[in-house]
Amino acid sequence: MRDVAAAAASTGPRVLPRNDPRQYDDLAGEWWRPDGAFAMLHWLAAARAALVPPSTRPDALLVDLGCGAGLLAPHLVGKGYRHVGVDVTRSALVQAAEHGVCVVQGDATAVPLPDGCADVVSAGELLEHVPAWPRVVAEACRLLRPGGLLVLDTLNDTALARLVAVRIAERLPTVPRGIHDPRLFVDARALVAECARHGVDLRLRGIRPQAGGLVAWLLRRARAARTGATSTGRAPRIVPTRSTAVLYQGRGVRSG
Ligand SMILES: C[S@@+](CC[C@H](N)C(=O)[O-])C[C@H]1O[C@@H](n2cnc3c(N)ncnc32)[C@H](O)[C@@H]1O
């Protein structure tokens, strides 16, 4: 048998359609590398967790839809939640479990958890990957108890988002090529209206990586790649920005 690995190496990594979930299997080794292909997800997880207050009840539950490898977990430490993660990608869930997440393999459009079970539902960088995002919103709101909190972040369905998040970002090491299908980006107004239909008054704010921190990170990473050293130093912070036209966060409480 001629060496299959050598044959695969000669043809390079497989090319998958945009937003094909098998990309997460191919990139499984990247999740927890702070300077890897999913680096920006670490920065966004920190910013999302900052929207979640410490729990006020014993046994409070946070359901993390599309949890990936559990990058939210370190930022929830000490806040008092049981962290349940739901995702379709098994290779990511294995890593989430290693980081203390109680994992459920499943689709965020049909979550096998009871109504009103969650004090917090998080949907970080998920909606723009799901063809039927209103179904994810319906599920998120169904899972929330009255008074429960929804937190999310996603990409807006605008020409600017397509330019910045696909054409530009995919040339930088902050976003893997082909990970997004811009046809799935989420119109901010439609999202607010959909949440309202399900009893959640979602408030939005635009976010972006802090520019100086991002440039310093890119330079450090390029230098490390040249020298073969490990890139160290502070990760860029995610900061609020006036416009929701590219990347935005949402936070809302379920009525009732
Ligand atoms: C960009 S990653 C975000 C992961 C995580 N929320 C984070 O911010 O680190 C998108 C994740 O959504 C998952 N995903 C995509 N479609 C899904 C669906 N319909 N149901 C559940 N998970 C889904 C993928 O497997 C992947 O782990």
PDB file of C-alpha atoms and ligand atoms in Angstrom:
ATOM      1  CA  MET A   1       0.000   0.000   0.000  1.00  0.00           C
ATOM      2  CA  ARG A   2       1.626   3.270  -1.084  1.00  0.00           C
ATOM      3  CA  ASP A   3       1.713   5.747   1.724  1.00  0.00           C
ATOM      4  CA  VAL A   4      -1.807   7.287   1.951  1.00  0.00           C
ATOM      5  CA  ALA A   5      -0.565  10.132   4.135  1.00  0.00           C
ATOM      6  CA  ALA A   6       2.083  11.014   1.537  1.00  0.00           C
ATOM      7  CA  ALA A   7      -0.564  10.966  -1.186  1.00  0.00           C
ATOM      8  CA  ALA A   8      -2.831  13.195   0.923  1.00  0.00           C
ATOM      9  CA  ALA A   9       0.081  15.525   1.657  1.00  0.00           C
ATOM     10  CA  SER A  10       0.860  15.824  -2.033  1.00  0.00           C
ATOM     11  CA  THR A  11      -2.728  16.868  -2.766  1.00  0.00           C
ATOM     12  CA  GLY A  12      -2.925  19.209   0.267  1.00  0.00           C
ATOM     13  CA  PRO A  13      -5.848  19.616   2.657  1.00  0.00           C
ATOM     14  CA  ARG A  14      -9.283  18.722   1.310  1.00  0.00           C
ATOM     15  CA  VAL A  15     -11.307  21.608  -0.021  1.00  0.00           C
ATOM     16  CA  LEU A  16     -14.830  21.719   1.374  1.00  0.00           C
ATOM     17  CA  PRO A  17     -17.773  23.937   0.455  1.00  0.00           C
ATOM     18  CA  ARG A  18     -18.156  27.132   2.461  1.00  0.00           C
ATOM     19  CA  ASN A  19     -19.611  26.582   5.944  1.00  0.00           C
ATOM     20  CA  ASP A  20     -19.315  22.789   5.620  1.00  0.00           C
ATOM     21  CA  PRO A  21     -19.289  21.549   9.253  1.00  0.00           C
ATOM     22  CA  ARG A  22     -16.568  19.011   8.412  1.00  0.00           C
ATOM     23  CA  GLN A  23     -14.177  21.972   8.441  1.00  0.00           C
ATOM     24  CA  TYR A  24     -14.392  21.854  12.246  1.00  0.00           C
ATOM     25  CA  ASP A  25     -13.091  18.279  12.178  1.00  0.00           C
ATOM     26  CA  ASP A  26     -10.219  19.266   9.896  1.00  0.00           C
ATOM     27  CA  LEU A  27      -9.402  22.194  12.218  1.00  0.00           C
ATOM     28  CA  ALA A  28      -9.935  20.260  15.459  1.00  0.00           C
ATOM     29  CA  GLY A  29      -6.330  20.839  16.563  1.00  0.00           C
ATOM     30  CA  GLU A  30      -6.758  24.608  16.295  1.00  0.00           C
ATOM     31  CA  TRP A  31      -9.505  25.225  18.873  1.00  0.00           C
ATOM     32  CA  TRP A  32      -7.359  25.686  21.956  1.00  0.00           C
ATOM     33  CA  ARG A  33      -4.265  27.221  20.294  1.00  0.00           C
ATOM     34  CA  PRO A  34      -4.385  30.861  21.450  1.00  0.00           C
ATOM     35  CA  ASP A  35      -2.746  31.952  18.186  1.00  0.00           C
ATOM     36  CA  GLY A  36      -4.390  29.318  16.017  1.00  0.00           C
ATOM     37  CA  ALA A  37      -7.087  29.582  13.357  1.00  0.00           C
ATOM     38  CA  PHE A  38      -9.770  30.084  16.018  1.00  0.00           C
ATOM     39  CA  ALA A  39      -7.887  32.763  17.979  1.00  0.00           C
ATOM     40  CA  MET A  40     -10.605  35.324  17.445  1.00  0.00           C
ATOM     41  CA  LEU A  41     -13.191  32.978  18.943  1.00  0.00           C
ATOM     42  CA  HIS A  42     -11.211  33.149  22.204  1.00  0.00           C
ATOM     43  CA  TRP A  43     -11.413  36.945  22.213  1.00  0.00           C
ATOM     44  CA  LEU A  44     -15.127  36.846  21.415  1.00  0.00           C
ATOM     45  CA  ALA A  45     -15.796  34.264  24.131  1.00  0.00           C
ATOM     46  CA  ALA A  46     -14.224  36.574  26.717  1.00  0.00           C
ATOM     47  CA  ALA A  47     -16.425  39.459  25.512  1.00  0.00           C
ATOM     48  CA  ARG A  48     -19.569  37.292  25.526  1.00  0.00           C
ATOM     49  CA  ALA A  49     -18.889  35.952  29.016  1.00  0.00           C
ATOM     50  CA  ALA A  50     -18.572  39.541  30.238  1.00  0.00           C
ATOM     51  CA  LEU A  51     -22.310  39.912  29.435  1.00  0.00           C
ATOM     52  CA  VAL A  52     -23.170  37.076  31.826  1.00  0.00           C
ATOM     53  CA  PRO A  53     -23.562  38.084  35.490  1.00  0.00           C
ATOM     54  CA  PRO A  54     -22.723  35.688  38.311  1.00  0.00           C
ATOM     55  CA  SER A  55     -25.640  33.359  38.975  1.00  0.00           C
ATOM     56  CA  THR A  56     -28.005  34.230  41.795  1.00  0.00           C
ATOM     57  CA  ARG A  57     -29.485  30.748  42.180  1.00  0.00           C
ATOM     58  CA  PRO A  58     -28.023  27.393  43.168  1.00  0.00           C
ATOM     59  CA  ASP A  59     -27.844  24.903  40.267  1.00  0.00           C
ATOM     60  CA  ALA A  60     -28.155  27.648  37.656  1.00  0.00           C
ATOM     61  CA  LEU A  61     -27.789  26.327  34.118  1.00  0.00           C
ATOM     62  CA  LEU A  62     -26.094  27.992  31.153  1.00  0.00           C
ATOM     63  CA  VAL A  63     -26.824  26.349  27.804  1.00  0.00           C
ATOM     64  CA  ASP A  64     -24.135  27.105  25.241  1.00  0.00           C
ATOM     65  CA  LEU A  65     -25.598  26.489  21.762  1.00  0.00           C
ATOM     66  CA  GLY A  66     -22.944  25.685  19.141  1.00  0.00           C
ATOM     67  CA  CYS A  67     -20.400  25.476  21.979  1.00  0.00           C
ATOM     68  CA  GLY A  68     -17.584  24.174  19.752  1.00  0.00           C
ATOM     69  CA  ALA A  69     -14.650  23.087  21.922  1.00  0.00           C
ATOM     70  CA  GLY A  70     -15.966  24.988  24.950  1.00  0.00           C
ATOM     71  CA  LEU A  71     -13.969  28.215  24.633  1.00  0.00           C
ATOM     72  CA  LEU A  72     -16.508  29.970  26.872  1.00  0.00           C
ATOM     73  CA  ALA A  73     -15.691  27.660  29.801  1.00  0.00           C
ATOM     74  CA  PRO A  74     -12.634  29.441  31.284  1.00  0.00           C
ATOM     75  CA  HIS A  75     -14.509  32.749  31.302  1.00  0.00           C
ATOM     76  CA  LEU A  76     -17.419  31.306  33.319  1.00  0.00           C
ATOM     77  CA  VAL A  77     -15.256  29.977  36.132  1.00  0.00           C
ATOM     78  CA  GLY A  78     -16.517  31.290  39.467  1.00  0.00           C
ATOM     79  CA  LYS A  79     -19.840  32.545  38.050  1.00  0.00           C
ATOM     80  CA  GLY A  80     -21.761  29.604  39.450  1.00  0.00           C
ATOM     81  CA  TYR A  81     -23.314  28.018  36.354  1.00  0.00           C
ATOM     82  CA  ARG A  82     -23.461  24.426  35.214  1.00  0.00           C
ATOM     83  CA  HIS A  83     -22.223  24.770  31.645  1.00  0.00           C
ATOM     84  CA  VAL A  84     -24.053  22.548  29.154  1.00  0.00           C
ATOM     85  CA  GLY A  85     -22.795  22.692  25.570  1.00  0.00           C
ATOM     86  CA  VAL A  86     -24.748  21.619  22.491  1.00  0.00           C
ATOM     87  CA  ASP A  87     -23.018  21.132  19.154  1.00  0.00           C
ATOM     88  CA  VAL A  88     -23.198  18.966  16.048  1.00  0.00           C
ATOM     89  CA  THR A  89     -19.418  18.433  15.836  1.00  0.00           C
ATOM     90  CA  ARG A  90     -18.233  15.484  17.879  1.00  0.00           C
ATOM     91  CA  SER A  91     -14.512  16.274  17.640  1.00  0.00           C
ATOM     92  CA  ALA A  92     -15.209  19.695  19.194  1.00  0.00           C
ATOM     93  CA  LEU A  93     -17.435  18.268  21.936  1.00  0.00           C
ATOM     94  CA  VAL A  94     -14.694  15.858  23.026  1.00  0.00           C
ATOM     95  CA  GLN A  95     -12.481  18.886  23.719  1.00  0.00           C
ATOM     96  CA  ALA A  96     -15.322  20.828  25.378  1.00  0.00           C
ATOM     97  CA  ALA A  97     -15.824  17.920  27.789  1.00  0.00           C
ATOM     98  CA  GLU A  98     -12.104  18.006  28.627  1.00  0.00           C
ATOM     99  CA  HIS A  99     -12.641  21.634  29.680  1.00  0.00           C
ATOM    100  CA  GLY A 100     -15.469  20.808  32.061  1.00  0.00           C
ATOM    101  CA  VAL A 101     -18.459  21.335  29.763  1.00  0.00           C
ATOM    102  CA  CYS A 102     -21.324  18.874  30.092  1.00  0.00           C
ATOM    103  CA  VAL A 103     -21.804  18.085  26.398  1.00  0.00           C
ATOM    104  CA  VAL A 104     -24.819  17.128  24.303  1.00  0.00           C
ATOM    105  CA  GLN A 105     -24.378  16.232  20.645  1.00  0.00           C
ATOM    106  CA  GLY A 106     -27.300  17.755  18.808  1.00  0.00           C
ATOM    107  CA  ASP A 107     -28.633  20.373  16.478  1.00  0.00           C
ATOM    108  CA  ALA A 108     -29.311  23.840  17.844  1.00  0.00           C
ATOM    109  CA  THR A 109     -32.540  23.892  15.831  1.00  0.00           C
ATOM    110  CA  ALA A 110     -33.928  20.952  17.866  1.00  0.00           C
ATOM    111  CA  VAL A 111     -32.226  20.835  21.249  1.00  0.00           C
ATOM    112  CA  PRO A 112     -32.962  17.763  23.391  1.00  0.00           C
ATOM    113  CA  LEU A 113     -33.453  19.798  26.602  1.00  0.00           C
ATOM    114  CA  PRO A 114     -36.732  20.794  28.330  1.00  0.00           C
ATOM    115  CA  ASP A 115     -38.552  24.133  28.055  1.00  0.00           C
ATOM    116  CA  GLY A 116     -37.472  26.793  30.537  1.00  0.00           C
ATOM    117  CA  CYS A 117     -34.477  24.818  31.832  1.00  0.00           C
ATOM    118  CA  ALA A 118     -31.856  27.541  31.304  1.00  0.00           C
ATOM    119  CA  ASP A 119     -30.961  30.626  33.313  1.00  0.00           C
ATOM    120  CA  VAL A 120     -28.714  31.724  30.450  1.00  0.00           C
ATOM    121  CA  VAL A 121     -28.563  30.691  26.800  1.00  0.00           C
ATOM    122  CA  SER A 122     -25.486  31.609  24.813  1.00  0.00           C
ATOM    123  CA  ALA A 123     -25.253  31.434  21.017  1.00  0.00           C
ATOM    124  CA  GLY A 124     -21.773  32.649  20.165  1.00  0.00           C
ATOM    125  CA  GLU A 125     -20.762  32.776  16.502  1.00  0.00           C
ATOM    126  CA  LEU A 126     -23.451  30.229  15.686  1.00  0.00           C
ATOM    127  CA  LEU A 127     -26.392  31.906  13.942  1.00  0.00           C
ATOM    128  CA  GLU A 128     -24.333  32.818  10.854  1.00  0.00           C
ATOM    129  CA  HIS A 129     -23.543  29.123  10.374  1.00  0.00           C
ATOM    130  CA  VAL A 130     -27.120  27.823  10.426  1.00  0.00           C
ATOM    131  CA  PRO A 131     -29.348  28.060   7.325  1.00  0.00           C
ATOM    132  CA  ALA A 132     -32.476  28.329   9.506  1.00  0.00           C
ATOM    133  CA  TRP A 133     -31.257  30.758  12.187  1.00  0.00           C
ATOM    134  CA  PRO A 134     -34.820  31.723  13.284  1.00  0.00           C
ATOM    135  CA  ARG A 135     -35.227  28.122  14.431  1.00  0.00           C
ATOM    136  CA  VAL A 136     -32.155  28.490  16.641  1.00  0.00           C
ATOM    137  CA  VAL A 137     -33.624  31.692  18.087  1.00  0.00           C
ATOM    138  CA  ALA A 138     -36.920  29.887  18.777  1.00  0.00           C
ATOM    139  CA  GLU A 139     -35.032  27.088  20.533  1.00  0.00           C
ATOM    140  CA  ALA A 140     -32.880  29.501  22.550  1.00  0.00           C
ATOM    141  CA  CYS A 141     -36.014  31.335  23.765  1.00  0.00           C
ATOM    142  CA  ARG A 142     -37.848  28.074  24.482  1.00  0.00           C
ATOM    143  CA  LEU A 143     -34.968  26.893  26.678  1.00  0.00           C
ATOM    144  CA  LEU A 144     -34.875  30.124  28.717  1.00  0.00           C
ATOM    145  CA  ARG A 145     -36.833  30.346  31.936  1.00  0.00           C
ATOM    146  CA  PRO A 146     -38.844  33.574  32.370  1.00  0.00           C
ATOM    147  CA  GLY A 147     -36.301  36.197  33.430  1.00  0.00           C
ATOM    148  CA  GLY A 148     -33.499  34.171  31.816  1.00  0.00           C
ATOM    149  CA  LEU A 149     -30.792  35.851  29.769  1.00  0.00           C
ATOM    150  CA  LEU A 150     -29.923  35.383  26.076  1.00  0.00           C
ATOM    151  CA  VAL A 151     -26.430  36.402  24.934  1.00  0.00           C
ATOM    152  CA  LEU A 152     -25.139  36.049  21.408  1.00  0.00           C
ATOM    153  CA  ASP A 153     -22.818  37.414  18.795  1.00  0.00           C
ATOM    154  CA  THR A 154     -22.960  37.076  15.040  1.00  0.00           C
ATOM    155  CA  LEU A 155     -22.222  38.725  11.688  1.00  0.00           C
ATOM    156  CA  ASN A 156     -24.623  41.150  10.060  1.00  0.00           C
ATOM    157  CA  ASP A 157     -26.102  40.589   6.618  1.00  0.00           C
ATOM    158  CA  THR A 158     -24.476  43.635   5.027  1.00  0.00           C
ATOM    159  CA  ALA A 159     -22.073  44.298   2.164  1.00  0.00           C
ATOM    160  CA  LEU A 160     -19.583  45.670   4.709  1.00  0.00           C
ATOM    161  CA  ALA A 161     -19.693  42.448   6.746  1.00  0.00           C
ATOM    162  CA  ARG A 162     -19.123  40.390   3.602  1.00  0.00           C
ATOM    163  CA  LEU A 163     -16.121  42.569   2.743  1.00  0.00           C
ATOM    164  CA  VAL A 164     -14.582  42.624   6.227  1.00  0.00           C
ATOM    165  CA  ALA A 165     -15.440  39.139   7.540  1.00  0.00           C
ATOM    166  CA  VAL A 166     -14.906  37.196   4.321  1.00  0.00           C
ATOM    167  CA  ARG A 167     -12.774  39.031   1.776  1.00  0.00           C
ATOM    168  CA  ILE A 168     -10.419  40.689   4.240  1.00  0.00           C
ATOM    169  CA  ALA A 169     -10.505  38.493   7.369  1.00  0.00           C
ATOM    170  CA  GLU A 170     -10.029  35.253   5.445  1.00  0.00           C
ATOM    171  CA  ARG A 171      -6.687  36.608   4.192  1.00  0.00           C
ATOM    172  CA  LEU A 172      -5.574  37.142   7.787  1.00  0.00           C
ATOM    173  CA  PRO A 173      -4.814  34.362  10.275  1.00  0.00           C
ATOM    174  CA  THR A 174      -7.854  35.368  12.383  1.00  0.00           C
ATOM    175  CA  VAL A 175     -10.514  33.558  10.344  1.00  0.00           C
ATOM    176  CA  PRO A 176     -10.164  30.183   8.558  1.00  0.00           C
ATOM    177  CA  ARG A 177     -10.786  30.307   4.806  1.00  0.00           C
ATOM    178  CA  GLY A 178     -14.223  29.123   3.786  1.00  0.00           C
ATOM    179  CA  ILE A 179     -15.558  28.926   7.345  1.00  0.00           C
ATOM    180  CA  HIS A 180     -18.330  31.421   6.562  1.00  0.00           C
ATOM    181  CA  ASP A 181     -20.993  31.406   3.902  1.00  0.00           C
ATOM    182  CA  PRO A 182     -21.932  35.084   3.630  1.00  0.00           C
ATOM    183  CA  ARG A 183     -25.397  34.122   2.401  1.00  0.00           C
ATOM    184  CA  LEU A 184     -26.127  33.002   5.973  1.00  0.00           C
ATOM    185  CA  PHE A 185     -25.193  36.282   7.679  1.00  0.00           C
ATOM    186  CA  VAL A 186     -27.882  37.526  10.056  1.00  0.00           C
ATOM    187  CA  ASP A 187     -29.839  40.702   9.466  1.00  0.00           C
ATOM    188  CA  ALA A 188     -29.734  42.560  12.790  1.00  0.00           C
ATOM    189  CA  ARG A 189     -33.261  43.975  12.545  1.00  0.00           C
ATOM    190  CA  ALA A 190     -34.738  40.599  11.626  1.00  0.00           C
ATOM    191  CA  LEU A 191     -32.942  39.045  14.594  1.00  0.00           C
ATOM    192  CA  VAL A 192     -34.345  41.607  17.029  1.00  0.00           C
ATOM    193  CA  ALA A 193     -37.851  41.078  15.584  1.00  0.00           C
ATOM    194  CA  GLU A 194     -37.539  37.285  15.829  1.00  0.00           C
ATOM    195  CA  CYS A 195     -36.400  37.468  19.462  1.00  0.00           C
ATOM    196  CA  ALA A 196     -39.295  39.817  20.278  1.00  0.00           C
ATOM    197  CA  ARG A 197     -41.722  37.270  18.783  1.00  0.00           C
ATOM    198  CA  HIS A 198     -40.395  34.791  21.346  1.00  0.00           C
ATOM    199  CA  GLY A 199     -40.524  37.149  24.318  1.00  0.00           C
ATOM    200  CA  VAL A 200     -36.929  38.395  24.378  1.00  0.00           C
ATOM    201  CA  ASP A 201     -36.203  42.108  24.073  1.00  0.00           C
ATOM    202  CA  LEU A 202     -32.768  41.850  22.449  1.00  0.00           C
ATOM    203  CA  ARG A 203     -30.455  44.884  22.658  1.00  0.00           C
ATOM    204  CA  LEU A 204     -27.583  45.031  20.196  1.00  0.00           C
ATOM    205  CA  ARG A 205     -24.194  46.677  20.098  1.00  0.00           C
ATOM    206  CA  GLY A 206     -21.478  46.569  17.491  1.00  0.00           C
ATOM    207  CA  ILE A 207     -18.146  45.031  18.485  1.00  0.00           C
ATOM    208  CA  ARG A 208     -14.693  44.703  16.929  1.00  0.00           C
ATOM    209  CA  PRO A 209     -11.176  43.734  17.993  1.00  0.00           C
ATOM    210  CA  GLN A 210      -9.286  46.701  19.440  1.00  0.00           C
ATOM    211  CA  ALA A 211      -7.178  47.950  16.495  1.00  0.00           C
ATOM    212  CA  GLY A 212      -3.804  48.412  18.242  1.00  0.00           C
ATOM    213  CA  GLY A 213      -4.079  45.044  19.954  1.00  0.00           C
ATOM    214  CA  LEU A 214      -4.986  43.342  16.682  1.00  0.00           C
ATOM    215  CA  VAL A 215      -2.034  44.848  14.790  1.00  0.00           C
ATOM    216  CA  ALA A 216       0.369  43.935  17.622  1.00  0.00           C
ATOM    217  CA  TRP A 217      -1.044  40.380  17.650  1.00  0.00           C
ATOM    218  CA  LEU A 218      -0.656  40.009  13.866  1.00  0.00           C
ATOM    219  CA  LEU A 219       2.945  41.267  14.018  1.00  0.00           C
ATOM    220  CA  ARG A 220       3.847  38.982  16.943  1.00  0.00           C
ATOM    221  CA  ARG A 221       2.276  36.041  15.159  1.00  0.00           C
ATOM    222  CA  ALA A 222       4.117  36.764  11.888  1.00  0.00           C
ATOM    223  CA  ARG A 223       7.429  37.109  13.768  1.00  0.00           C
ATOM    224  CA  ALA A 224       6.824  33.825  15.588  1.00  0.00           C
ATOM    225  CA  ALA A 225       6.001  32.072  12.296  1.00  0.00           C
ATOM    226  CA  ARG A 226       9.300  33.363  10.804  1.00  0.00           C
ATOM    227  CA  THR A 227      11.467  32.367  13.744  1.00  0.00           C
ATOM    228  CA  GLY A 228       9.621  29.185  14.731  1.00  0.00           C
ATOM    229  CA  ALA A 229       9.159  30.583  18.255  1.00  0.00           C
ATOM    230  CA  THR A 230       5.877  30.479  20.174  1.00  0.00           C
ATOM    231  CA  SER A 231       3.949  33.712  19.937  1.00  0.00           C
ATOM    232  CA  THR A 232       3.249  35.122  23.396  1.00  0.00           C
ATOM    233  CA  GLY A 233       1.657  38.307  24.663  1.00  0.00           C
ATOM    234  CA  ARG A 234      -1.743  39.778  25.364  1.00  0.00           C
ATOM    235  CA  ALA A 235      -4.695  38.811  23.152  1.00  0.00           C
ATOM    236  CA  PRO A 236      -6.554  41.696  21.506  1.00  0.00           C
ATOM    237  CA  ARG A 237      -9.601  42.881  23.420  1.00  0.00           C
ATOM    238  CA  ILE A 238     -13.038  43.010  21.827  1.00  0.00           C
ATOM    239  CA  VAL A 239     -14.399  46.527  22.235  1.00  0.00           C
ATOM    240  CA  PRO A 240     -17.771  48.157  21.519  1.00  0.00           C
ATOM    241  CA  THR A 241     -18.155  50.092  18.308  1.00  0.00           C
ATOM    242  CA  ARG A 242     -20.931  52.417  17.159  1.00  0.00           C
ATOM    243  CA  SER A 243     -21.991  50.405  14.147  1.00  0.00           C
ATOM    244  CA  THR A 244     -23.552  46.944  14.140  1.00  0.00           C
ATOM    245  CA  ALA A 245     -22.864  46.667  10.392  1.00  0.00           C
ATOM    246  CA  VAL A 246     -20.233  43.917  10.718  1.00  0.00           C
ATOM    247  CA  LEU A 247     -19.979  42.058  14.013  1.00  0.00           C
ATOM    248  CA  TYR A 248     -22.473  42.540  16.831  1.00  0.00           C
ATOM    249  CA  GLN A 249     -23.445  41.244  20.232  1.00  0.00           C
ATOM    250  CA  GLY A 250     -26.988  40.820  21.530  1.00  0.00           C
ATOM    251  CA  ARG A 251     -28.245  40.630  25.101  1.00  0.00           C
ATOM    252  CA  GLY A 252     -31.873  40.239  26.175  1.00  0.00           C
ATOM    253  CA  VAL A 253     -34.037  38.956  28.999  1.00  0.00           C
ATOM    254  CA  ARG A 254     -37.022  36.670  28.452  1.00  0.00           C
ATOM    255  CA  SER A 255     -40.272  38.171  29.638  1.00  0.00           C
ATOM    256  CA  GLY A 256     -42.875  36.354  31.692  1.00  0.00           C
TER     257      GLY A 256
HETATM  258  C1  LIG B   1     -17.716  29.402  14.739  1.00  0.00           C
HETATM  259  S1  LIG B   1     -17.936  28.020  15.747  1.00  0.00           S
HETATM  260  C2  LIG B   1     -18.325  28.797  17.303  1.00  0.00           C
HETATM  261  C3  LIG B   1     -18.044  27.898  18.465  1.00  0.00           C
HETATM  262  C4  LIG B   1     -18.239  28.518  19.848  1.00  0.00           C
HETATM  263  N1  LIG B   1     -19.557  29.048  20.039  1.00  0.00           N
HETATM  264  C5  LIG B   1     -17.210  29.587  20.083  1.00  0.00           C
HETATM  265  O1  LIG B   1     -17.563  30.762  19.977  1.00  0.00           O
HETATM  266  O2  LIG B   1     -16.067  29.220  20.335  1.00  0.00           O
HETATM  267  C6  LIG B   1     -19.520  27.429  15.208  1.00  0.00           C
HETATM  268  C7  LIG B   1     -19.916  26.148  15.923  1.00  0.00           C
HETATM  269  O3  LIG B   1     -21.296  25.889  15.622  1.00  0.00           O
HETATM  270  C8  LIG B   1     -21.446  24.511  15.416  1.00  0.00           C
HETATM  271  N2  LIG B   1     -22.669  24.331  14.636  1.00  0.00           N
HETATM  272  C9  LIG B   1     -22.901  24.660  13.341  1.00  0.00           C
HETATM  273  N3  LIG B   1     -24.171  24.378  13.003  1.00  0.00           N
HETATM  274  C10 LIG B   1     -24.769  23.891  14.115  1.00  0.00           C
HETATM  275  C11 LIG B   1     -26.077  23.440  14.437  1.00  0.00           C
HETATM  276  N4  LIG B   1     -27.048  23.445  13.520  1.00  0.00           N
HETATM  277  N5  LIG B   1     -26.331  23.000  15.681  1.00  0.00           N
HETATM  278  C12 LIG B   1     -25.367  22.984  16.624  1.00  0.00           C
HETATM  279  N6  LIG B   1     -24.095  23.400  16.400  1.00  0.00           N
HETATM  280  C13 LIG B   1     -23.811  23.853  15.170  1.00  0.00           C
HETATM  281  C14 LIG B   1     -20.167  24.061  14.740  1.00  0.00           C
HETATM  282  O4  LIG B   1     -19.973  22.687  14.889  1.00  0.00           O
HETATM  283  C15 LIG B   1     -19.145  24.914  15.490  1.00  0.00           C
HETATM  284  O5  LIG B   1     -18.667  24.236  16.618  1.00  0.00           O
END
